[in-house]
Amino acid sequence: MTGMVGNRLETIVRPDAEMIPQLAQFDAQLLNDMNVVSKVFPFRANRYVLNELVDWSKGPDDPIFRLIFPSREMLPEEDFSALDRAIQDENKPKANELIYKIRHSHNPHPAGQLEHNRPRLANGEIADGLQHKYRDTLLFFPSDGQTCHSYCSFCFRWPQFVRDDALRIAMSDRTLFLSYVAEHPEISDILVTGGDAFTIKSSRLRFYLSELLTPKFDHVRNIRFGTKALSYWPYRFTIDSDASDLLRFLTELSEAGKHVAVMAHYNHPRELQSDIAQSAIRAIRSTGAVIRSQSPVMRGINDSADIWSDLWQKQIGLGIIPYYMFIARDTGPKQYFEVPIARIWNIYSTALRGTSGLNRTASGPTMSSFYGKIELLGVQVDATGEKSFVLRALRTRHELNDYELFTAKYDETASWIDDLAPAANAVWPAGIQRQF
Ligand SMILES: *Cc1c(COP(=O)(O)O)cnc(C)c1O
Ligand code: SF4
């Protein structure tokens, strides 16, 4: 551990050796590659992440290095070399054109996010910045929370971080949000998300959410905050200037009878290691909020059973409840991080075998797809030795198919629901049927 962790948030937006002295150990080619890719996918880091999370002795294969830094393999070779050339030639218009084109070829809003679930008020007004994802759950994207204290290289929300307005969804006005929630008594859960809900100042969180404590909003029982600040900037909960007010606000929400859930994004056990990370966890738990954890499985970051076993057991020890293991969705540099579903099943089941029930709260590997959430329940082998995947519709758009089971042909290379086909004689739930 270095003693020199700055505890003031200083963000670093270019992966170059001038700003990040540790990068001087790498060759010029790698540095150039990172610079080129960071023009397409945004880069952001801070001293805590660089000094405390990355293990520089492991070089570019370090899991946290891969989590933070861009890599050449994230772009198709032809896109990479075209952009590299435009940058070498200092041809800015060409570079910008390529950046725009490449971003849009990366499925920036997967699962139909922009077109679907776009709520309207009773007066017809469209409430951008809200997504009525499931009947009971409303996602709220405050405009001041559409960033993170550091960025994950695999992030699918990057369109919200880059200044490309056509790709953004966010809201700065609380009136639309509150009117919509008031009009919908079926909403029990509000999920404040981004980006990172805890990049928002506590005074602004109060501005958006305090009204929810009035009787008009008794139907809102659960308030969740999607965050990675526990990993990327734990000082948010300890010595940031409004840390104590944030903790007070969470306490007030809990004491008013709301269930407060901090949906923490943890990819690797190292994120739980530092004293400051553990103090932040204790601080949040002292407010009455529950911390639940989720993460996708990513190649080269956490694609091993040992890592997940360690991650979940450490979380249990710290009072964090494992919630979702995600199968990475089809956006951004997906190929680079892709892990086949069959391997993910091995990782999940091996990680949990030999652990007690308290460790087993994470649902099976889950795809948050256009059709809704689909959980992988296992691999089934029939009397002839034929294998199939057993899947469960967990949360479908209109709830009609929730909890229905279905099976798909076993396929060692498939990595997403769209790669799967029904097993022999299997019928898929109506909400999940596709054109084959
Ligand atoms: C899973 C998920 C939610 C919340 O659903 P729960 O199953 O209630 O946790 C919200 N938004 C997205 C995009 C999700 O994938
Ligand atoms: S913490 Fe979440 S939203 Fe933020 S960069 Fe990482 S994946 Fe994206």
Short mmCIF file of C-alpha atoms and ligand atoms in Angstrom, two decimals, residues 133-134 136-137 139 157 189 191 224 263 323-324 326 329 368 373 395, ligand 1:
data_model
loop_
_atom_site.label_atom_id
_atom_site.label_comp_id
_atom_site.label_asym_id
_atom_site.label_seq_id
_atom_site.Cartn_x
_atom_site.Cartn_y
_atom_site.Cartn_z
CA LYS A 133 -38.54 -1.12 -16.50
CA TYR A 134 -40.87 -3.49 -14.68
CA ASP A 136 -43.08 -2.31 -9.79
CA THR A 137 -39.72 -0.75 -10.59
CA LEU A 139 -35.38 3.61 -12.94
CA ARG A 157 -23.47 3.02 -20.12
CA ASP A 189 -39.20 0.43 -6.07
CA LEU A 191 -33.79 2.75 -8.53
CA ARG A 224 -32.19 1.68 -4.32
CA MET A 263 -26.72 -1.79 -5.17
CA TYR A 323 -27.48 -10.34 -5.51
CA TYR A 324 -26.78 -10.76 -9.23
CA PHE A 326 -24.62 -10.96 -14.78
CA ARG A 329 -24.69 -7.72 -22.43
CA SER A 368 -30.72 -8.61 -18.81
CA LYS A 373 -34.17 -10.97 -17.34
CA ARG A 395 -38.47 -10.71 -15.05
C1 LIG B 1 -32.39 -6.28 -12.91
C2 LIG B 1 -32.56 -4.95 -13.29
C3 LIG B 1 -33.31 -4.08 -12.52
C4 LIG B 1 -33.95 -4.46 -11.21
O1 LIG B 1 -34.63 -5.66 -11.21
P1 LIG B 1 -34.70 -6.56 -9.90
O2 LIG B 1 -34.81 -7.95 -10.42
O3 LIG B 1 -35.89 -6.10 -9.15
O4 LIG B 1 -33.44 -6.33 -9.14
C5 LIG B 1 -33.43 -2.82 -13.00
N1 LIG B 1 -32.87 -2.44 -14.16
C6 LIG B 1 -32.14 -3.26 -14.91
C7 LIG B 1 -31.56 -2.77 -16.20
C8 LIG B 1 -31.99 -4.54 -14.51
O5 LIG B 1 -31.26 -5.36 -15.29
#
